[in-house]
Amino acid sequence: MVLYKTVDIKGYGLDRYGRILGVVFADGKNVNLELVKSGLAEVYRGKPPKGFGLEPYLQAEAEAKKAGRGMWSLRDKYVSPKEWRKSHRK
């Protein structure tokens, strides 16, 4: 989707670790949303950046789950990053 392409990033600031919070676009397509639709990314459940519309992502994730796309094909075997980190704390 983005290999060998120029991408645009709509930035929403930085997180507490200094990482860019933003949406990636390639050929005018919202890459973030396409990854969620395909079941290749999970929607972050923390506080969204100011001005960021979360609803399309939540809807896309629900549809991907229902259709069993990508990681959602694992159903009950899927472990979210948040759950994994919680279970592997020292």
PDB file of C-alpha atoms in Angstrom:
ATOM      1  CA  MET A   1       0.000   0.000   0.000  1.00  0.00           C
ATOM      2  CA  VAL A   2       2.858   2.409   0.740  1.00  0.00           C
ATOM      3  CA  LEU A   3       5.974   0.650  -0.561  1.00  0.00           C
ATOM      4  CA  TYR A   4       7.972   2.995  -2.809  1.00  0.00           C
ATOM      5  CA  LYS A   5       5.320   5.703  -2.478  1.00  0.00           C
ATOM      6  CA  THR A   6       5.490   9.196  -1.120  1.00  0.00           C
ATOM      7  CA  VAL A   7       3.198   9.550   1.867  1.00  0.00           C
ATOM      8  CA  ASP A   8       1.612  12.535   3.553  1.00  0.00           C
ATOM      9  CA  ILE A   9       1.094  12.679   7.291  1.00  0.00           C
ATOM     10  CA  LYS A  10      -1.578  14.770   8.954  1.00  0.00           C
ATOM     11  CA  GLY A  11      -0.047  15.355  12.366  1.00  0.00           C
ATOM     12  CA  TYR A  12      -1.980  15.752  15.593  1.00  0.00           C
ATOM     13  CA  GLY A  13       1.003  16.389  17.852  1.00  0.00           C
ATOM     14  CA  LEU A  14       3.269  14.121  19.871  1.00  0.00           C
ATOM     15  CA  ASP A  15       2.550  11.501  22.492  1.00  0.00           C
ATOM     16  CA  ARG A  16       4.253  11.452  25.890  1.00  0.00           C
ATOM     17  CA  TYR A  17       7.197   9.559  24.379  1.00  0.00           C
ATOM     18  CA  GLY A  18       7.731  12.120  21.620  1.00  0.00           C
ATOM     19  CA  ARG A  19       6.241   9.975  18.850  1.00  0.00           C
ATOM     20  CA  ILE A  20       4.180  11.612  16.107  1.00  0.00           C
ATOM     21  CA  LEU A  21       0.436  11.106  16.369  1.00  0.00           C
ATOM     22  CA  GLY A  22      -0.973  11.277  12.884  1.00  0.00           C
ATOM     23  CA  VAL A  23      -2.790   9.829   9.931  1.00  0.00           C
ATOM     24  CA  VAL A  24      -0.804   8.511   6.968  1.00  0.00           C
ATOM     25  CA  PHE A  25      -2.103   9.089   3.442  1.00  0.00           C
ATOM     26  CA  ALA A  26      -0.835   7.418   0.251  1.00  0.00           C
ATOM     27  CA  ASP A  27      -2.377   8.257  -3.124  1.00  0.00           C
ATOM     28  CA  GLY A  28      -5.070  10.152  -1.218  1.00  0.00           C
ATOM     29  CA  LYS A  29      -6.092   7.043   0.770  1.00  0.00           C
ATOM     30  CA  ASN A  30      -6.162   6.989   4.558  1.00  0.00           C
ATOM     31  CA  VAL A  31      -3.677   4.187   5.258  1.00  0.00           C
ATOM     32  CA  ASN A  32      -4.554   4.049   8.967  1.00  0.00           C
ATOM     33  CA  LEU A  33      -8.215   3.424   8.179  1.00  0.00           C
ATOM     34  CA  GLU A  34      -7.417   0.871   5.467  1.00  0.00           C
ATOM     35  CA  LEU A  35      -5.291  -1.119   7.921  1.00  0.00           C
ATOM     36  CA  VAL A  36      -8.138  -1.167  10.456  1.00  0.00           C
ATOM     37  CA  LYS A  37     -10.659  -2.173   7.764  1.00  0.00           C
ATOM     38  CA  SER A  38      -8.391  -5.058   6.727  1.00  0.00           C
ATOM     39  CA  GLY A  39      -8.009  -6.321  10.283  1.00  0.00           C
ATOM     40  CA  LEU A  40      -4.308  -5.463  10.295  1.00  0.00           C
ATOM     41  CA  ALA A  41      -4.531  -2.794  13.008  1.00  0.00           C
ATOM     42  CA  GLU A  42      -6.521  -2.261  16.174  1.00  0.00           C
ATOM     43  CA  VAL A  43      -8.006   1.078  17.234  1.00  0.00           C
ATOM     44  CA  TYR A  44      -6.148   2.665  20.149  1.00  0.00           C
ATOM     45  CA  ARG A  45      -8.519   3.014  23.091  1.00  0.00           C
ATOM     46  CA  GLY A  46      -6.751   5.891  24.843  1.00  0.00           C
ATOM     47  CA  LYS A  47      -7.720   9.532  24.640  1.00  0.00           C
ATOM     48  CA  PRO A  48      -7.631  10.600  20.974  1.00  0.00           C
ATOM     49  CA  PRO A  49      -5.736  13.737  19.977  1.00  0.00           C
ATOM     50  CA  LYS A  50      -7.750  16.949  19.801  1.00  0.00           C
ATOM     51  CA  GLY A  51      -9.548  17.197  16.459  1.00  0.00           C
ATOM     52  CA  PHE A  52      -9.173  13.506  15.608  1.00  0.00           C
ATOM     53  CA  GLY A  53     -12.403  11.767  14.542  1.00  0.00           C
ATOM     54  CA  LEU A  54     -12.363   8.293  16.104  1.00  0.00           C
ATOM     55  CA  GLU A  55     -15.793   7.082  14.955  1.00  0.00           C
ATOM     56  CA  PRO A  56     -14.848   5.912  11.413  1.00  0.00           C
ATOM     57  CA  TYR A  57     -12.070   3.799  12.924  1.00  0.00           C
ATOM     58  CA  LEU A  58     -14.317   2.233  15.550  1.00  0.00           C
ATOM     59  CA  GLN A  59     -16.916   1.434  12.895  1.00  0.00           C
ATOM     60  CA  ALA A  60     -14.276  -0.063  10.570  1.00  0.00           C
ATOM     61  CA  GLU A  61     -12.890  -2.186  13.404  1.00  0.00           C
ATOM     62  CA  ALA A  62     -16.347  -3.495  14.306  1.00  0.00           C
ATOM     63  CA  GLU A  63     -16.973  -4.432  10.664  1.00  0.00           C
ATOM     64  CA  ALA A  64     -13.570  -6.140  10.358  1.00  0.00           C
ATOM     65  CA  LYS A  65     -14.221  -8.116  13.559  1.00  0.00           C
ATOM     66  CA  LYS A  66     -17.653  -9.196  12.374  1.00  0.00           C
ATOM     67  CA  ALA A  67     -16.257 -10.298   9.001  1.00  0.00           C
ATOM     68  CA  GLY A  68     -13.276 -12.057  10.619  1.00  0.00           C
ATOM     69  CA  ARG A  69     -10.702 -10.124   8.604  1.00  0.00           C
ATOM     70  CA  GLY A  70      -6.984 -10.238   9.392  1.00  0.00           C
ATOM     71  CA  MET A  71      -6.186 -10.723  13.065  1.00  0.00           C
ATOM     72  CA  TRP A  72      -9.889 -10.957  13.849  1.00  0.00           C
ATOM     73  CA  SER A  73      -9.947 -14.346  12.105  1.00  0.00           C
ATOM     74  CA  LEU A  74      -8.235 -15.621  15.270  1.00  0.00           C
ATOM     75  CA  ARG A  75     -11.432 -14.823  17.202  1.00  0.00           C
ATOM     76  CA  ASP A  76     -10.883 -15.781  20.879  1.00  0.00           C
ATOM     77  CA  LYS A  77      -7.187 -16.525  20.293  1.00  0.00           C
ATOM     78  CA  TYR A  78      -6.413 -12.892  19.447  1.00  0.00           C
ATOM     79  CA  VAL A  79      -4.615 -10.997  22.219  1.00  0.00           C
ATOM     80  CA  SER A  80      -4.522  -7.210  21.939  1.00  0.00           C
ATOM     81  CA  PRO A  81      -1.217  -5.416  22.530  1.00  0.00           C
ATOM     82  CA  LYS A  82      -2.659  -3.937  25.726  1.00  0.00           C
ATOM     83  CA  GLU A  83      -3.694  -7.374  27.040  1.00  0.00           C
ATOM     84  CA  TRP A  84      -0.324  -8.878  26.089  1.00  0.00           C
ATOM     85  CA  ARG A  85       1.651  -6.149  27.875  1.00  0.00           C
ATOM     86  CA  LYS A  86      -0.550  -6.508  30.955  1.00  0.00           C
ATOM     87  CA  SER A  87       0.052 -10.268  31.122  1.00  0.00           C
ATOM     88  CA  HIS A  88       3.834  -9.882  30.653  1.00  0.00           C
ATOM     89  CA  ARG A  89       4.569  -7.227  33.269  1.00  0.00           C
ATOM     90  CA  LYS A  90       7.359  -7.998  35.680  1.00  0.00           C
TER      91      LYS A  90
END
